[in-house]
mmCIF file of C-alpha atoms and ligand atoms in Angstrom:
data_model
loop_
_atom_site.group_PDB
_atom_site.id
_atom_site.type_symbol
_atom_site.label_atom_id
_atom_site.label_comp_id
_atom_site.label_asym_id
_atom_site.label_seq_id
_atom_site.Cartn_x
_atom_site.Cartn_y
_atom_site.Cartn_z
ATOM 1 C CA MET A 291 120.132 134.585 98.900
ATOM 2 C CA ILE A 292 118.996 131.637 101.016
ATOM 3 C CA LEU A 293 121.933 130.209 102.924
ATOM 4 C CA VAL A 294 122.187 126.481 103.536
ATOM 5 C CA PRO A 295 124.278 125.758 106.644
ATOM 6 C CA LEU A 296 127.432 123.714 106.176
ATOM 7 C CA THR A 297 126.941 120.360 107.821
ATOM 8 C CA SER A 298 129.025 117.321 108.542
ATOM 9 C CA ARG A 299 129.633 114.699 105.859
ATOM 10 C CA GLN A 300 126.858 112.613 107.334
ATOM 11 C CA PRO A 301 123.745 112.987 105.142
ATOM 12 C CA PRO A 302 120.668 114.255 106.997
ATOM 13 C CA ALA A 303 118.356 111.690 108.606
ATOM 14 C CA TRP A 304 115.733 112.066 105.889
ATOM 15 C CA GLN A 305 118.233 111.184 103.152
ATOM 16 C CA ARG A 306 119.328 108.109 105.069
ATOM 17 C CA ALA A 307 115.676 107.081 105.484
ATOM 18 C CA LEU A 308 115.133 107.670 101.772
ATOM 19 C CA GLN A 309 118.073 105.445 100.872
ATOM 20 C CA ASP A 310 116.931 102.812 103.357
ATOM 21 C CA ALA A 311 113.481 102.425 101.729
ATOM 22 C CA VAL A 312 112.141 98.927 101.085
ATOM 23 C CA THR A 313 112.686 98.067 97.418
ATOM 24 C CA ASP A 314 112.562 94.268 97.453
ATOM 25 C CA PRO A 315 109.052 92.744 97.285
ATOM 26 C CA ALA A 316 110.243 89.734 99.292
ATOM 27 C CA GLU A 317 111.340 91.988 102.137
ATOM 28 C CA LEU A 318 108.079 93.926 102.134
ATOM 29 C CA LEU A 319 106.049 90.710 102.311
ATOM 30 C CA ALA A 320 108.271 89.335 105.074
ATOM 31 C CA LEU A 321 107.978 92.549 107.120
ATOM 32 C CA LEU A 322 104.186 92.292 106.925
ATOM 33 C CA GLY A 323 103.976 88.530 107.434
ATOM 34 C CA LEU A 324 102.352 87.919 104.048
ATOM 35 C CA GLY A 325 102.509 84.628 102.174
ATOM 36 C CA PRO A 326 104.588 83.703 99.105
ATOM 37 C CA GLN A 327 101.598 83.800 96.719
ATOM 38 C CA TRP A 328 102.128 87.562 96.347
ATOM 39 C CA LEU A 329 105.796 87.339 95.507
ATOM 40 C CA GLU A 330 106.018 86.358 91.835
ATOM 41 C CA PRO A 331 103.340 88.832 90.622
ATOM 42 C CA ALA A 332 104.981 91.547 92.721
ATOM 43 C CA ARG A 333 108.376 90.807 91.219
ATOM 44 C CA ALA A 334 106.970 90.807 87.679
ATOM 45 C CA ALA A 335 105.174 94.147 88.134
ATOM 46 C CA ALA A 336 108.168 95.658 89.936
ATOM 47 C CA ARG A 337 110.337 94.958 86.913
ATOM 48 C CA ARG A 338 108.270 97.581 85.033
ATOM 49 C CA PHE A 339 107.907 100.063 87.900
ATOM 50 C CA PRO A 340 110.090 99.247 90.899
ATOM 51 C CA LEU A 341 108.792 98.913 94.423
ATOM 52 C CA ARG A 342 109.836 101.730 96.764
ATOM 53 C CA VAL A 343 108.350 102.479 100.161
ATOM 54 C CA PRO A 344 109.899 104.107 103.232
ATOM 55 C CA ARG A 345 110.093 101.930 106.344
ATOM 56 C CA GLY A 346 108.155 104.467 108.411
ATOM 57 C CA PHE A 347 105.209 104.097 106.024
ATOM 58 C CA VAL A 348 105.448 100.291 106.169
ATOM 59 C CA ALA A 349 105.283 100.540 109.971
ATOM 60 C CA ARG A 350 101.795 102.092 109.640
ATOM 61 C CA MET A 351 100.487 99.048 107.723
ATOM 62 C CA ARG A 352 98.595 96.222 109.434
ATOM 63 C CA HIS A 353 100.596 93.055 109.856
ATOM 64 C CA GLY A 354 99.183 90.075 107.959
ATOM 65 C CA ASP A 355 96.587 92.102 106.025
ATOM 66 C CA ALA A 356 97.078 91.951 102.260
ATOM 67 C CA CYS A 357 94.109 94.319 101.857
ATOM 68 C CA ASP A 358 95.610 97.017 104.064
ATOM 69 C CA PRO A 359 94.813 100.340 102.320
ATOM 70 C CA LEU A 360 98.370 101.625 102.719
ATOM 71 C CA LEU A 361 99.886 98.427 101.385
ATOM 72 C CA ARG A 362 97.568 98.389 98.370
ATOM 73 C CA GLN A 363 98.991 101.732 97.276
ATOM 74 C CA VAL A 364 102.531 100.391 97.041
ATOM 75 C CA LEU A 365 102.394 96.612 96.490
ATOM 76 C CA PRO A 366 103.084 95.704 92.832
ATOM 77 C CA LEU A 367 100.369 93.408 91.471
ATOM 78 C CA GLY A 368 100.119 91.263 88.371
ATOM 79 C CA ALA A 369 97.072 93.287 87.259
ATOM 80 C CA GLU A 370 99.417 96.173 86.438
ATOM 81 C CA LEU A 371 100.746 94.176 83.502
ATOM 82 C CA ASP A 372 97.348 94.091 81.762
ATOM 83 C CA ASP A 373 96.883 96.556 78.907
ATOM 84 C CA VAL A 374 93.456 98.130 79.406
ATOM 85 C CA PRO A 375 91.997 100.543 76.809
ATOM 86 C CA GLY A 376 91.718 104.067 78.201
ATOM 87 C CA PHE A 377 94.657 103.642 80.589
ATOM 88 C CA GLY A 378 97.540 104.907 78.477
ATOM 89 C CA THR A 379 101.026 106.120 79.220
ATOM 90 C CA ASP A 380 100.175 109.855 79.090
ATOM 91 C CA PRO A 381 96.644 109.992 80.493
ATOM 92 C CA VAL A 382 96.508 113.674 81.451
ATOM 93 C CA GLY A 383 98.262 115.167 78.433
ATOM 94 C CA ASP A 384 101.555 116.082 80.115
ATOM 95 C CA LEU A 385 103.567 115.577 76.942
ATOM 96 C CA ALA A 386 101.550 118.060 74.883
ATOM 97 C CA ALA A 387 101.940 120.658 77.656
ATOM 98 C CA ARG A 388 105.738 120.595 77.572
ATOM 99 C CA SER A 389 107.357 123.867 76.745
ATOM 100 C CA GLY A 390 110.948 122.692 77.234
ATOM 101 C CA ALA A 391 113.344 122.700 80.170
ATOM 102 C CA GLY A 392 110.982 120.784 82.451
ATOM 103 C CA VAL A 393 108.258 123.444 82.400
ATOM 104 C CA LEU A 394 104.675 122.281 81.755
ATOM 105 C CA GLN A 395 102.082 124.913 80.996
ATOM 106 C CA LYS A 396 98.555 123.602 81.082
ATOM 107 C CA TYR A 397 96.643 126.405 82.748
ATOM 108 C CA ASP A 398 96.734 130.200 82.491
ATOM 109 C CA GLY A 399 98.832 132.009 85.069
ATOM 110 C CA ARG A 400 100.555 128.898 86.363
ATOM 111 C CA ALA A 401 103.619 126.952 85.346
ATOM 112 C CA LEU A 402 104.477 123.509 86.648
ATOM 113 C CA LEU A 403 108.112 122.561 87.013
ATOM 114 C CA VAL A 404 109.030 118.913 86.739
ATOM 115 C CA THR A 405 111.870 119.230 89.224
ATOM 116 C CA THR A 406 113.003 115.619 89.443
ATOM 117 C CA GLY A 407 111.890 112.121 88.563
ATOM 118 C CA ALA A 408 112.631 110.831 92.069
ATOM 119 C CA CYS A 409 109.989 109.997 94.678
ATOM 120 C CA ALA A 410 110.214 108.604 98.188
ATOM 121 C CA VAL A 411 107.427 106.158 97.429
ATOM 122 C CA HIS A 412 106.288 104.539 94.205
ATOM 123 C CA CYS A 413 102.499 104.746 94.100
ATOM 124 C CA ARG A 414 101.197 101.992 91.871
ATOM 125 C CA TYR A 415 98.495 104.258 90.405
ATOM 126 C CA CYS A 416 100.895 107.105 89.524
ATOM 127 C CA PHE A 417 99.883 108.859 86.314
ATOM 128 C CA ARG A 418 103.455 110.030 85.698
ATOM 129 C CA ARG A 419 105.045 106.620 85.965
ATOM 130 C CA HIS A 420 105.765 106.663 82.211
ATOM 131 C CA PHE A 421 106.856 110.300 82.056
ATOM 132 C CA PRO A 422 110.156 110.834 80.190
ATOM 133 C CA TYR A 423 112.027 112.353 83.134
ATOM 134 C CA ASP A 424 115.346 111.956 81.324
ATOM 135 C CA GLU A 425 114.202 114.397 78.643
ATOM 136 C CA GLU A 426 111.944 116.744 80.596
ATOM 137 C CA ASN A 427 113.407 117.574 83.978
ATOM 138 C CA ALA A 428 114.132 121.097 85.203
ATOM 139 C CA SER A 429 116.952 120.045 87.509
ATOM 140 C CA ARG A 430 118.939 118.283 84.801
ATOM 141 C CA GLY A 431 122.024 120.425 84.272
ATOM 142 C CA GLY A 432 120.747 123.254 86.488
ATOM 143 C CA PHE A 433 117.504 125.207 86.789
ATOM 144 C CA GLU A 434 118.578 128.181 84.657
ATOM 145 C CA PRO A 435 116.675 127.282 81.454
ATOM 146 C CA ALA A 436 113.453 126.669 83.434
ATOM 147 C CA LEU A 437 113.874 129.904 85.395
ATOM 148 C CA ALA A 438 114.585 131.808 82.193
ATOM 149 C CA ALA A 439 111.413 130.403 80.580
ATOM 150 C CA ILE A 440 109.327 131.502 83.570
ATOM 151 C CA GLY A 441 111.065 134.884 83.644
ATOM 152 C CA ARG A 442 110.134 135.512 79.994
ATOM 153 C CA ASP A 443 106.410 135.041 80.629
ATOM 154 C CA PRO A 444 104.922 137.787 82.823
ATOM 155 C CA SER A 445 101.544 136.019 82.841
ATOM 156 C CA ILE A 446 102.933 133.401 85.257
ATOM 157 C CA SER A 447 102.101 134.403 88.823
ATOM 158 C CA GLU A 448 102.271 130.945 90.404
ATOM 159 C CA VAL A 449 104.909 128.273 90.063
ATOM 160 C CA ILE A 450 104.114 124.704 91.044
ATOM 161 C CA LEU A 451 107.038 122.482 91.925
ATOM 162 C CA SER A 452 106.165 118.913 91.078
ATOM 163 C CA GLY A 453 107.909 115.833 89.808
ATOM 164 C CA GLY A 454 108.518 113.198 90.923
ATOM 165 C CA ASP A 455 108.659 114.794 94.327
ATOM 166 C CA PRO A 456 110.401 118.163 94.680
ATOM 167 C CA LEU A 457 111.245 117.467 98.318
ATOM 168 C CA SER A 458 113.441 114.570 97.261
ATOM 169 C CA LEU A 459 115.893 117.259 96.062
ATOM 170 C CA SER A 460 118.603 118.283 98.511
ATOM 171 C CA ASP A 461 118.329 121.523 100.457
ATOM 172 C CA ARG A 462 121.216 122.899 98.392
ATOM 173 C CA ARG A 463 119.339 122.383 95.133
ATOM 174 C CA LEU A 464 116.064 123.650 96.553
ATOM 175 C CA ALA A 465 117.801 126.783 97.840
ATOM 176 C CA ALA A 466 119.135 127.481 94.337
ATOM 177 C CA LEU A 467 115.669 127.028 92.888
ATOM 178 C CA PHE A 468 113.963 129.202 95.517
ATOM 179 C CA ASP A 469 116.603 131.917 94.996
ATOM 180 C CA GLY A 470 115.940 131.898 91.260
ATOM 181 C CA LEU A 471 112.166 132.060 91.661
ATOM 182 C CA ARG A 472 112.134 134.855 94.218
ATOM 183 C CA ALA A 473 114.178 136.962 91.780
ATOM 184 C CA ILE A 474 111.392 136.841 89.155
ATOM 185 C CA PRO A 475 109.156 139.825 89.911
ATOM 186 C CA HIS A 476 105.910 138.442 88.460
ATOM 187 C CA VAL A 477 106.025 135.189 90.482
ATOM 188 C CA ARG A 478 103.928 135.771 93.584
ATOM 189 C CA ARG A 479 103.000 132.274 94.734
ATOM 190 C CA LEU A 480 105.042 129.127 95.142
ATOM 191 C CA ARG A 481 103.318 125.788 95.463
ATOM 192 C CA LEU A 482 104.885 122.428 96.319
ATOM 193 C CA HIS A 483 103.184 119.191 95.355
ATOM 194 C CA THR A 484 104.690 116.581 97.622
ATOM 195 C CA ARG A 485 103.986 113.251 99.282
ATOM 196 C CA LEU A 486 107.077 113.389 101.506
ATOM 197 C CA PRO A 487 105.451 115.030 104.569
ATOM 198 C CA ILE A 488 103.144 111.984 104.610
ATOM 199 C CA VAL A 489 105.429 109.101 103.716
ATOM 200 C CA LEU A 490 108.764 110.468 104.970
ATOM 201 C CA PRO A 491 107.959 113.235 107.468
ATOM 202 C CA GLU A 492 111.622 113.368 108.532
ATOM 203 C CA ARG A 493 112.079 115.502 105.397
ATOM 204 C CA ILE A 494 110.493 118.502 107.143
ATOM 205 C CA ASP A 495 113.572 119.092 109.254
ATOM 206 C CA ALA A 496 115.259 122.217 110.561
ATOM 207 C CA GLY A 497 117.351 122.583 107.402
ATOM 208 C CA PHE A 498 114.357 122.604 105.091
ATOM 209 C CA LEU A 499 112.237 124.745 107.392
ATOM 210 C CA GLY A 500 115.005 127.339 107.537
ATOM 211 C CA LEU A 501 115.193 127.770 103.799
ATOM 212 C CA TRP A 502 111.435 127.467 103.212
ATOM 213 C CA SER A 503 110.624 130.122 105.825
ATOM 214 C CA ALA A 504 113.030 132.492 104.094
ATOM 215 C CA VAL A 505 111.050 132.328 100.817
ATOM 216 C CA PRO A 506 109.220 135.675 100.654
ATOM 217 C CA LEU A 507 106.448 134.445 98.313
ATOM 218 C CA GLN A 508 102.993 133.240 99.308
ATOM 219 C CA LYS A 509 103.514 129.554 100.001
ATOM 220 C CA VAL A 510 101.241 126.578 99.486
ATOM 221 C CA VAL A 511 102.087 122.931 100.118
ATOM 222 C CA VAL A 512 99.731 120.373 98.623
ATOM 223 C CA VAL A 513 100.360 117.039 100.315
ATOM 224 C CA HIS A 514 99.011 113.739 99.049
ATOM 225 C CA ALA A 515 97.293 111.358 101.458
ATOM 226 C CA ASN A 516 94.591 108.912 100.431
ATOM 227 C CA HIS A 517 93.643 107.303 103.731
ATOM 228 C CA ALA A 518 93.322 108.467 107.336
ATOM 229 C CA ARG A 519 95.706 105.756 108.522
ATOM 230 C CA GLU A 520 98.568 107.455 106.682
ATOM 231 C CA PHE A 521 98.619 109.966 109.551
ATOM 232 C CA ASP A 522 100.579 109.398 112.725
ATOM 233 C CA GLY A 523 102.296 111.696 115.223
ATOM 234 C CA SER A 524 105.316 112.288 113.003
ATOM 235 C CA VAL A 525 103.136 113.341 110.058
ATOM 236 C CA ARG A 526 101.101 115.701 112.242
ATOM 237 C CA ALA A 527 104.331 117.222 113.608
ATOM 238 C CA ALA A 528 105.691 117.746 110.076
ATOM 239 C CA ILE A 529 102.510 119.528 109.017
ATOM 240 C CA GLU A 530 102.514 121.679 112.124
ATOM 241 C CA SER A 531 106.082 122.711 111.293
ATOM 242 C CA LEU A 532 105.053 123.672 107.771
ATOM 243 C CA GLN A 533 102.219 125.777 109.141
ATOM 244 C CA SER A 534 104.655 127.623 111.396
ATOM 245 C CA THR A 535 106.235 129.004 108.194
ATOM 246 C CA ARG A 536 103.028 130.768 107.079
ATOM 247 C CA THR A 537 102.221 128.028 104.608
ATOM 248 C CA THR A 538 98.734 127.008 103.507
ATOM 249 C CA VAL A 539 98.564 123.205 103.542
ATOM 250 C CA LEU A 540 96.058 121.398 101.317
ATOM 251 C CA ASN A 541 95.606 117.755 100.391
ATOM 252 C CA GLN A 542 94.962 116.066 97.102
ATOM 253 C CA ALA A 543 93.823 112.473 97.140
ATOM 254 C CA VAL A 544 93.093 109.921 94.463
ATOM 255 C CA LEU A 545 89.928 107.831 94.641
ATOM 256 C CA LEU A 546 91.218 104.264 94.640
ATOM 257 C CA ARG A 547 89.315 101.026 94.627
ATOM 258 C CA GLY A 548 90.235 98.983 97.690
ATOM 259 C CA VAL A 549 91.878 101.973 99.409
ATOM 260 C CA ASN A 550 89.353 104.736 100.037
ATOM 261 C CA ASP A 551 86.251 103.850 97.984
ATOM 262 C CA SER A 552 83.663 104.198 100.739
ATOM 263 C CA ALA A 553 81.924 107.192 102.273
ATOM 264 C CA ASP A 554 83.335 106.149 105.663
ATOM 265 C CA ASP A 555 86.885 106.273 104.293
ATOM 266 C CA LEU A 556 86.350 109.696 102.703
ATOM 267 C CA VAL A 557 84.755 111.157 105.843
ATOM 268 C CA SER A 558 87.511 109.769 108.023
ATOM 269 C CA LEU A 559 90.209 111.130 105.688
ATOM 270 C CA SER A 560 88.701 114.630 105.658
ATOM 271 C CA GLU A 561 88.301 114.696 109.439
ATOM 272 C CA THR A 562 91.845 113.441 109.992
ATOM 273 C CA LEU A 563 93.229 115.996 107.568
ATOM 274 C CA PHE A 564 91.426 118.823 109.299
ATOM 275 C CA GLU A 565 92.562 117.664 112.745
ATOM 276 C CA ALA A 566 96.100 117.961 111.380
ATOM 277 C CA GLY A 567 95.354 121.434 110.001
ATOM 278 C CA VAL A 568 95.055 120.393 106.343
ATOM 279 C CA LEU A 569 92.126 121.244 104.076
ATOM 280 C CA PRO A 570 90.909 118.661 101.545
ATOM 281 C CA TYR A 571 91.381 120.083 98.050
ATOM 282 C CA TYR A 572 91.008 117.613 95.192
ATOM 283 C CA LEU A 573 89.778 114.049 94.949
ATOM 284 C CA HIS A 574 91.046 112.850 91.587
ATOM 285 C CA HIS A 575 89.002 110.556 89.410
ATOM 286 C CA PRO A 576 89.438 108.428 87.447
ATOM 287 C CA VAL A 577 92.731 106.777 88.277
ATOM 288 C CA ALA A 578 94.679 107.307 85.130
ATOM 289 C CA GLY A 579 97.666 105.124 85.893
ATOM 290 C CA ALA A 580 96.208 101.695 86.684
ATOM 291 C CA ALA A 581 92.849 100.193 85.755
ATOM 292 C CA HIS A 582 92.587 97.875 88.761
ATOM 293 C CA PHE A 583 92.195 100.883 91.066
ATOM 294 C CA ASP A 584 89.398 102.413 89.021
ATOM 295 C CA VAL A 585 86.072 103.301 90.641
ATOM 296 C CA PRO A 586 83.139 103.781 88.210
ATOM 297 C CA MET A 587 82.179 107.418 87.741
ATOM 298 C CA ALA A 588 78.642 106.996 89.076
ATOM 299 C CA THR A 589 80.028 105.324 92.215
ATOM 300 C CA ALA A 590 82.551 108.126 92.686
ATOM 301 C CA GLN A 591 79.814 110.756 92.477
ATOM 302 C CA ARG A 592 77.598 108.824 94.882
ATOM 303 C CA LEU A 593 80.418 108.418 97.405
ATOM 304 C CA VAL A 594 81.194 112.137 97.386
ATOM 305 C CA ALA A 595 77.487 112.913 97.827
ATOM 306 C CA GLU A 596 77.295 110.514 100.786
ATOM 307 C CA ALA A 597 80.444 111.920 102.377
ATOM 308 C CA GLY A 598 79.239 115.459 101.678
ATOM 309 C CA ALA A 599 76.022 114.800 103.572
ATOM 310 C CA ARG A 600 78.096 113.971 106.673
ATOM 311 C CA LEU A 601 80.697 116.745 106.468
ATOM 312 C CA PRO A 602 80.706 120.525 106.533
ATOM 313 C CA GLY A 603 81.154 121.905 103.031
ATOM 314 C CA TYR A 604 84.740 123.005 103.641
ATOM 315 C CA LEU A 605 85.772 119.398 104.296
ATOM 316 C CA VAL A 606 84.307 117.970 101.101
ATOM 317 C CA PRO A 607 87.047 117.570 98.470
ATOM 318 C CA ARG A 608 86.305 118.605 94.908
ATOM 319 C CA LEU A 609 85.886 115.549 92.726
ATOM 320 C CA VAL A 610 87.858 116.318 89.570
ATOM 321 C CA ARG A 611 88.978 114.785 86.343
ATOM 322 C CA GLU A 612 91.962 115.987 84.362
ATOM 323 C CA ASP A 613 91.309 115.958 80.627
ATOM 324 C CA ALA A 614 94.247 116.232 78.277
ATOM 325 C CA GLY A 615 94.244 119.658 76.613
ATOM 326 C CA ALA A 616 91.409 121.128 78.733
ATOM 327 C CA PRO A 617 91.963 124.685 80.074
ATOM 328 C CA SER A 618 91.245 123.570 83.651
ATOM 329 C CA LYS A 619 90.344 120.471 85.626
ATOM 330 C CA THR A 620 86.781 119.291 85.126
ATOM 331 C CA MET A 621 84.689 119.449 88.312
ATOM 332 C CA LEU A 622 82.422 116.436 88.651
ATOM 333 C CA PRO A 623 79.270 117.166 90.630
ATOM 334 C CA PRO A 624 78.302 114.756 93.410
ATOM 335 C CA ALA A 625 75.323 112.561 92.521
ATOM 336 C CA SER A 626 71.983 114.046 93.568
ATOM 337 C CA ARG A 627 70.567 112.179 96.537
HETATM 338 S S1 SF4 B 926 104.554 110.479 94.973
HETATM 339 FE FE1 SF4 B 926 103.313 111.339 93.310
HETATM 340 S S2 SF4 B 926 104.704 111.423 91.523
HETATM 341 FE FE2 SF4 B 926 105.626 110.016 93.066
HETATM 342 S S3 SF4 B 926 104.901 107.965 92.512
HETATM 343 FE FE3 SF4 B 926 103.446 108.783 94.028
HETATM 344 S S4 SF4 B 926 101.835 109.745 92.779
HETATM 345 FE FE4 SF4 B 926 103.603 109.459 91.441
#
């Protein structure tokens, strides 16, 4: 059993930072010195999907720059209210993959646990922003039904903890989940999909590292960064700490218009990731959650070809599309040059 040390009543620093996130569009604009013309559209879009961004992430944004690539990922815009054909509420077929108890099974050998609906940051392009977390959430009422479902299926060798963001769960809840998973003999690999090491690196603290290092499974953490400027010293330190626990760290990014849609941006992201010890894994296309971020397919393939010509092969992310009902992600080849 993984023991979580008893601590004082004071919540850990990461939980205080989580609670202290910026949620008011007016405050975000004021912090960045941006004019009032952004406020009403931001308020209207935030009524559908609230603004949430940790202050440490805001501090990495450029003051006075409404086109800052970090800001664009979190600032609600009026364009989100447009209904655009092809950009539905379940773009990657999550609902059809539900098997109950917060377990999604899309691909052979792997099960994805929707562990929580909570995230430290609300990414405006999120493809799960309409997901029915109230109905399909493994942590609701305890993890036992989800663990039992995984235990009944010996074909599952890898469990992916997703959400929402699994690292927004407390150490106590994570310890219970890790204990349950390690007791299932056919589960050999545990993967976390999380944006917290990037947007709230305080989360990778001694408490978490203690319980994560005690997990005897092969461990993979897939972080989510879209732009090189998301990295600072605290992010690099968090990733280094994860690596000290024998964890493979990969990155998945989303190709986003106005954020990282140039070969320079993609090259810089890959190089920054590798300097931090992270390998680029997927570059998702198209953006399923919001049409105004979409990059045309031909452009996406050309950008990856251009970036690929400037990078060693191991730093070129795989351009992928997720098709509802498909047995795996669809690899999209770079354009021939
Ligand atoms: S962290 Fe992931 S799940 Fe959460 S809002 Fe961003 S993209 Fe969506």
